[in-house]
PDB file of N, CA and C in Angstrom:
ATOM      1  N   UNK A 188       8.024  -1.656  -3.648  1.00  0.00           N
ATOM      2  CA  UNK A 188       6.757  -0.967  -3.839  1.00  0.00           C
ATOM      3  C   UNK A 188       5.626  -1.960  -3.541  1.00  0.00           C
ATOM      4  N   UNK A 189       4.684  -1.542  -2.747  1.00  0.00           N
ATOM      5  CA  UNK A 189       3.586  -2.452  -2.413  1.00  0.00           C
ATOM      6  C   UNK A 189       2.508  -2.426  -3.500  1.00  0.00           C
ATOM      7  N   UNK A 190       1.552  -3.307  -3.365  1.00  0.00           N
ATOM      8  CA  UNK A 190       0.516  -3.480  -4.386  1.00  0.00           C
ATOM      9  C   UNK A 190      -0.264  -2.199  -4.644  1.00  0.00           C
ATOM     10  N   UNK A 191      -0.642  -1.492  -3.580  1.00  0.00           N
ATOM     11  CA  UNK A 191      -1.415  -0.258  -3.778  1.00  0.00           C
ATOM     12  C   UNK A 191      -0.615   0.782  -4.543  1.00  0.00           C
ATOM     13  N   UNK A 192       0.663   0.922  -4.216  1.00  0.00           N
ATOM     14  CA  UNK A 192       1.502   1.875  -4.939  1.00  0.00           C
ATOM     15  C   UNK A 192       1.599   1.492  -6.409  1.00  0.00           C
ATOM     16  N   UNK A 193       1.734   0.199  -6.677  1.00  0.00           N
ATOM     17  CA  UNK A 193       1.809  -0.260  -8.062  1.00  0.00           C
ATOM     18  C   UNK A 193       0.533   0.091  -8.813  1.00  0.00           C
ATOM     19  N   UNK A 194      -0.610  -0.153  -8.189  1.00  0.00           N
ATOM     20  CA  UNK A 194      -1.897   0.112  -8.840  1.00  0.00           C
ATOM     21  C   UNK A 194      -2.085   1.600  -9.067  1.00  0.00           C
ATOM     22  N   UNK A 195      -1.786   2.393  -8.061  1.00  0.00           N
ATOM     23  CA  UNK A 195      -2.047   3.828  -8.142  1.00  0.00           C
ATOM     24  C   UNK A 195      -1.116   4.550  -9.106  1.00  0.00           C
ATOM     25  N   UNK A 196       0.008   3.933  -9.458  1.00  0.00           N
ATOM     26  CA  UNK A 196       0.945   4.575 -10.377  1.00  0.00           C
ATOM     27  C   UNK A 196       0.811   4.058 -11.805  1.00  0.00           C
ATOM     28  N   UNK A 197      -0.079   3.111 -12.038  1.00  0.00           N
ATOM     29  CA  UNK A 197      -0.276   2.568 -13.385  1.00  0.00           C
ATOM     30  C   UNK A 197      -1.376   3.334 -14.100  1.00  0.00           C
ATOM     31  N   UNK A 198      -1.350   3.241 -15.433  1.00  0.00           N
ATOM     32  CA  UNK A 198      -2.414   3.907 -16.186  1.00  0.00           C
ATOM     33  C   UNK A 198      -3.630   2.992 -16.321  1.00  0.00           C
ATOM     34  N   UNK A 199      -4.737   3.565 -16.762  1.00  0.00           N
ATOM     35  CA  UNK A 199      -6.002   2.823 -16.842  1.00  0.00           C
ATOM     36  C   UNK A 199      -5.904   1.579 -17.713  1.00  0.00           C
ATOM     37  N   UNK A 200      -5.145   1.660 -18.782  1.00  0.00           N
ATOM     38  CA  UNK A 200      -5.034   0.523 -19.695  1.00  0.00           C
ATOM     39  C   UNK A 200      -4.438  -0.688 -18.986  1.00  0.00           C
ATOM     40  N   UNK A 201      -3.448  -0.459 -18.150  1.00  0.00           N
ATOM     41  CA  UNK A 201      -2.810  -1.562 -17.440  1.00  0.00           C
ATOM     42  C   UNK A 201      -3.709  -2.154 -16.359  1.00  0.00           C
ATOM     43  N   UNK A 202      -4.656  -1.394 -15.867  1.00  0.00           N
ATOM     44  CA  UNK A 202      -5.561  -1.912 -14.841  1.00  0.00           C
ATOM     45  C   UNK A 202      -6.401  -3.069 -15.370  1.00  0.00           C
ATOM     46  N   UNK A 203      -6.593  -3.117 -16.660  1.00  0.00           N
ATOM     47  CA  UNK A 203      -7.377  -4.201 -17.265  1.00  0.00           C
ATOM     48  C   UNK A 203      -6.657  -5.541 -17.175  1.00  0.00           C
ATOM     49  N   UNK A 204      -5.378  -5.522 -16.870  1.00  0.00           N
ATOM     50  CA  UNK A 204      -4.612  -6.768 -16.806  1.00  0.00           C
ATOM     51  C   UNK A 204      -4.798  -7.501 -15.475  1.00  0.00           C
ATOM     52  N   UNK A 205      -5.462  -6.884 -14.511  1.00  0.00           N
ATOM     53  CA  UNK A 205      -5.683  -7.531 -13.215  1.00  0.00           C
ATOM     54  C   UNK A 205      -6.851  -8.504 -13.291  1.00  0.00           C
ATOM     55  N   UNK A 206      -6.758  -9.579 -12.524  1.00  0.00           N
ATOM     56  CA  UNK A 206      -7.863 -10.533 -12.429  1.00  0.00           C
ATOM     57  C   UNK A 206      -8.906  -9.984 -11.457  1.00  0.00           C
ATOM     58  N   UNK A 207     -10.071 -10.593 -11.461  1.00  0.00           N
ATOM     59  CA  UNK A 207     -11.140 -10.182 -10.547  1.00  0.00           C
ATOM     60  C   UNK A 207     -10.673 -10.320  -9.100  1.00  0.00           C
ATOM     61  N   UNK A 208      -9.993 -11.402  -8.792  1.00  0.00           N
ATOM     62  CA  UNK A 208      -9.491 -11.614  -7.436  1.00  0.00           C
ATOM     63  C   UNK A 208      -8.500 -10.545  -7.016  1.00  0.00           C
ATOM     64  N   UNK A 209      -7.611 -10.176  -7.933  1.00  0.00           N
ATOM     65  CA  UNK A 209      -6.637  -9.124  -7.631  1.00  0.00           C
ATOM     66  C   UNK A 209      -7.339  -7.790  -7.414  1.00  0.00           C
ATOM     67  N   UNK A 210      -8.335  -7.501  -8.241  1.00  0.00           N
ATOM     68  CA  UNK A 210      -9.081  -6.251  -8.085  1.00  0.00           C
ATOM     69  C   UNK A 210      -9.841  -6.216  -6.769  1.00  0.00           C
ATOM     70  N   UNK A 211     -10.423  -7.350  -6.380  1.00  0.00           N
ATOM     71  CA  UNK A 211     -11.115  -7.413  -5.092  1.00  0.00           C
ATOM     72  C   UNK A 211     -10.130  -7.184  -3.951  1.00  0.00           C
ATOM     73  N   UNK A 212      -8.939  -7.742  -4.065  1.00  0.00           N
ATOM     74  CA  UNK A 212      -7.902  -7.543  -3.058  1.00  0.00           C
ATOM     75  C   UNK A 212      -7.493  -6.073  -2.991  1.00  0.00           C
ATOM     76  N   UNK A 213      -7.356  -5.450  -4.139  1.00  0.00           N
ATOM     77  CA  UNK A 213      -6.981  -4.037  -4.201  1.00  0.00           C
ATOM     78  C   UNK A 213      -8.062  -3.174  -3.547  1.00  0.00           C
ATOM     79  N   UNK A 214      -9.320  -3.471  -3.851  1.00  0.00           N
ATOM     80  CA  UNK A 214     -10.431  -2.717  -3.252  1.00  0.00           C
ATOM     81  C   UNK A 214     -10.420  -2.884  -1.736  1.00  0.00           C
ATOM     82  N   UNK A 215     -10.165  -4.095  -1.260  1.00  0.00           N
ATOM     83  CA  UNK A 215     -10.109  -4.331   0.186  1.00  0.00           C
ATOM     84  C   UNK A 215      -8.962  -3.551   0.823  1.00  0.00           C
ATOM     85  N   UNK A 216      -7.799  -3.559   0.161  1.00  0.00           N
ATOM     86  CA  UNK A 216      -6.657  -2.800   0.679  1.00  0.00           C
ATOM     87  C   UNK A 216      -6.971  -1.309   0.732  1.00  0.00           C
ATOM     88  N   UNK A 217      -7.601  -0.802  -0.309  1.00  0.00           N
ATOM     89  CA  UNK A 217      -7.981   0.614  -0.325  1.00  0.00           C
ATOM     90  C   UNK A 217      -8.999   0.925   0.765  1.00  0.00           C
ATOM     91  N   UNK A 218      -9.959   0.045   0.948  1.00  0.00           N
ATOM     92  CA  UNK A 218     -10.960   0.237   2.005  1.00  0.00           C
ATOM     93  C   UNK A 218     -10.306   0.260   3.377  1.00  0.00           C
ATOM     94  N   UNK A 219      -9.369  -0.646   3.590  1.00  0.00           N
ATOM     95  CA  UNK A 219      -8.652  -0.685   4.863  1.00  0.00           C
ATOM     96  C   UNK A 219      -7.855   0.594   5.083  1.00  0.00           C
ATOM     97  N   UNK A 220      -7.230   1.095   4.024  1.00  0.00           N
ATOM     98  CA  UNK A 220      -6.449   2.323   4.130  1.00  0.00           C
ATOM     99  C   UNK A 220      -7.353   3.512   4.444  1.00  0.00           C
ATOM    100  N   UNK A 221      -8.496   3.586   3.800  1.00  0.00           N
ATOM    101  CA  UNK A 221      -9.452   4.667   4.066  1.00  0.00           C
ATOM    102  C   UNK A 221      -9.920   4.608   5.514  1.00  0.00           C
ATOM    103  N   UNK A 222     -10.238   3.419   5.991  1.00  0.00           N
ATOM    104  CA  UNK A 222     -10.693   3.267   7.374  1.00  0.00           C
ATOM    105  C   UNK A 222      -9.593   3.690   8.349  1.00  0.00           C
ATOM    106  N   UNK A 223      -8.368   3.297   8.065  1.00  0.00           N
ATOM    107  CA  UNK A 223      -7.246   3.664   8.927  1.00  0.00           C
ATOM    108  C   UNK A 223      -7.057   5.179   8.967  1.00  0.00           C
ATOM    109  N   UNK A 224      -7.132   5.808   7.801  1.00  0.00           N
ATOM    110  CA  UNK A 224      -6.981   7.260   7.735  1.00  0.00           C
ATOM    111  C   UNK A 224      -8.136   7.964   8.446  1.00  0.00           C
ATOM    112  N   UNK A 225      -9.339   7.432   8.325  1.00  0.00           N
ATOM    113  CA  UNK A 225     -10.500   8.016   9.005  1.00  0.00           C
ATOM    114  C   UNK A 225     -10.335   7.937  10.514  1.00  0.00           C
ATOM    115  N   UNK A 226      -9.853   6.794  10.993  1.00  0.00           N
ATOM    116  CA  UNK A 226      -9.621   6.635  12.429  1.00  0.00           C
ATOM    117  C   UNK A 226      -8.565   7.621  12.918  1.00  0.00           C
ATOM    118  N   UNK A 227      -7.522   7.821  12.116  1.00  0.00           N
ATOM    119  CA  UNK A 227      -6.479   8.775  12.487  1.00  0.00           C
ATOM    120  C   UNK A 227      -7.044  10.198  12.521  1.00  0.00           C
ATOM    121  N   UNK A 228      -7.858  10.546  11.539  1.00  0.00           N
ATOM    122  CA  UNK A 228      -8.477  11.873  11.524  1.00  0.00           C
ATOM    123  C   UNK A 228      -9.408  12.077  12.710  1.00  0.00           C
ATOM    124  N   UNK A 229     -10.170  11.048  13.050  1.00  0.00           N
ATOM    125  CA  UNK A 229     -11.063  11.138  14.205  1.00  0.00           C
ATOM    126  C   UNK A 229     -10.267  11.351  15.490  1.00  0.00           C
ATOM    127  N   UNK A 230      -9.136  10.669  15.604  1.00  0.00           N
ATOM    128  CA  UNK A 230      -8.281  10.822  16.783  1.00  0.00           C
ATOM    129  C   UNK A 230      -7.742  12.250  16.866  1.00  0.00           C
ATOM    130  N   UNK A 231      -7.286  12.769  15.748  1.00  0.00           N
ATOM    131  CA  UNK A 231      -6.758  14.133  15.719  1.00  0.00           C
ATOM    132  C   UNK A 231      -7.865  15.134  16.044  1.00  0.00           C
ATOM    133  N   UNK A 232      -9.049  14.897  15.508  1.00  0.00           N
ATOM    134  CA  UNK A 232     -10.185  15.785  15.782  1.00  0.00           C
ATOM    135  C   UNK A 232     -10.489  15.812  17.273  1.00  0.00           C
ATOM    136  N   UNK A 233     -10.485  14.654  17.909  1.00  0.00           N
ATOM    137  CA  UNK A 233     -10.734  14.577  19.348  1.00  0.00           C
ATOM    138  C   UNK A 233      -9.659  15.328  20.120  1.00  0.00           C
ATOM    139  N   UNK A 234      -8.402  15.159  19.717  1.00  0.00           N
ATOM    140  CA  UNK A 234      -7.303  15.859  20.386  1.00  0.00           C
ATOM    141  C   UNK A 234      -7.448  17.370  20.246  1.00  0.00           C
ATOM    142  N   UNK A 235      -7.821  17.831  19.066  1.00  0.00           N
ATOM    143  CA  UNK A 235      -8.000  19.268  18.839  1.00  0.00           C
ATOM    144  C   UNK A 235      -9.155  19.799  19.676  1.00  0.00           C
ATOM    145  N   UNK A 236     -10.248  19.055  19.738  1.00  0.00           N
ATOM    146  CA  UNK A 236     -11.388  19.481  20.550  1.00  0.00           C
ATOM    147  C   UNK A 236     -11.013  19.544  22.027  1.00  0.00           C
ATOM    148  N   UNK A 237     -10.208  18.595  22.483  1.00  0.00           N
ATOM    149  CA  UNK A 237      -9.752  18.598  23.876  1.00  0.00           C
ATOM    150  C   UNK A 237      -8.876  19.817  24.142  1.00  0.00           C
ATOM    151  N   UNK A 238      -7.960  20.104  23.220  1.00  0.00           N
ATOM    152  CA  UNK A 238      -7.096  21.278  23.379  1.00  0.00           C
ATOM    153  C   UNK A 238      -7.915  22.559  23.371  1.00  0.00           C
ATOM    154  N   UNK A 239      -8.918  22.612  22.510  1.00  0.00           N
ATOM    155  CA  UNK A 239      -9.779  23.794  22.439  1.00  0.00           C
ATOM    156  C   UNK A 239     -10.534  23.974  23.749  1.00  0.00           C
ATOM    157  N   UNK A 240     -11.047  22.889  24.295  1.00  0.00           N
ATOM    158  CA  UNK A 240     -11.768  22.958  25.567  1.00  0.00           C
ATOM    159  C   UNK A 240     -10.833  23.397  26.687  1.00  0.00           C
ATOM    160  N   UNK A 241      -9.611  22.862  26.700  1.00  0.00           N
ATOM    161  CA  UNK A 241      -8.628  23.249  27.718  1.00  0.00           C
ATOM    162  C   UNK A 241      -8.290  24.728  27.608  1.00  0.00           C
ATOM    163  N   UNK A 242      -8.150  25.213  26.387  1.00  0.00           N
ATOM    164  CA  UNK A 242      -7.827  26.617  26.162  1.00  0.00           C
ATOM    165  C   UNK A 242      -8.982  27.506  26.601  1.00  0.00           C
ATOM    166  N   UNK A 243     -10.192  27.083  26.331  1.00  0.00           N
ATOM    167  CA  UNK A 243     -11.376  27.851  26.709  1.00  0.00           C
ATOM    168  C   UNK A 243     -11.494  27.952  28.225  1.00  0.00           C
ATOM    169  N   UNK A 244     -11.145  26.883  28.929  1.00  0.00           N
ATOM    170  CA  UNK A 244     -11.215  26.878  30.394  1.00  0.00           C
ATOM    171  C   UNK A 244     -10.222  27.852  31.010  1.00  0.00           C
ATOM    172  N   UNK A 245      -9.128  28.084  30.346  1.00  0.00           N
ATOM    173  CA  UNK A 245      -8.106  28.989  30.878  1.00  0.00           C
ATOM    174  C   UNK A 245      -8.569  30.384  30.673  1.00  0.00           C
TER     175      UNK A 245
END
């Protein structure tokens, strides 16, 4: 299990056991994951728009 999975499956009380550095690392990992997912969504959106345009041309 990776760090993000560990954090996301723990309760709020256990989150207090992390150091500031660990929390900053977790925030960075989450930010990176959000950015990656956003890029994937943007790619899918572009593909859908292209398919829609192709369908409209037919």
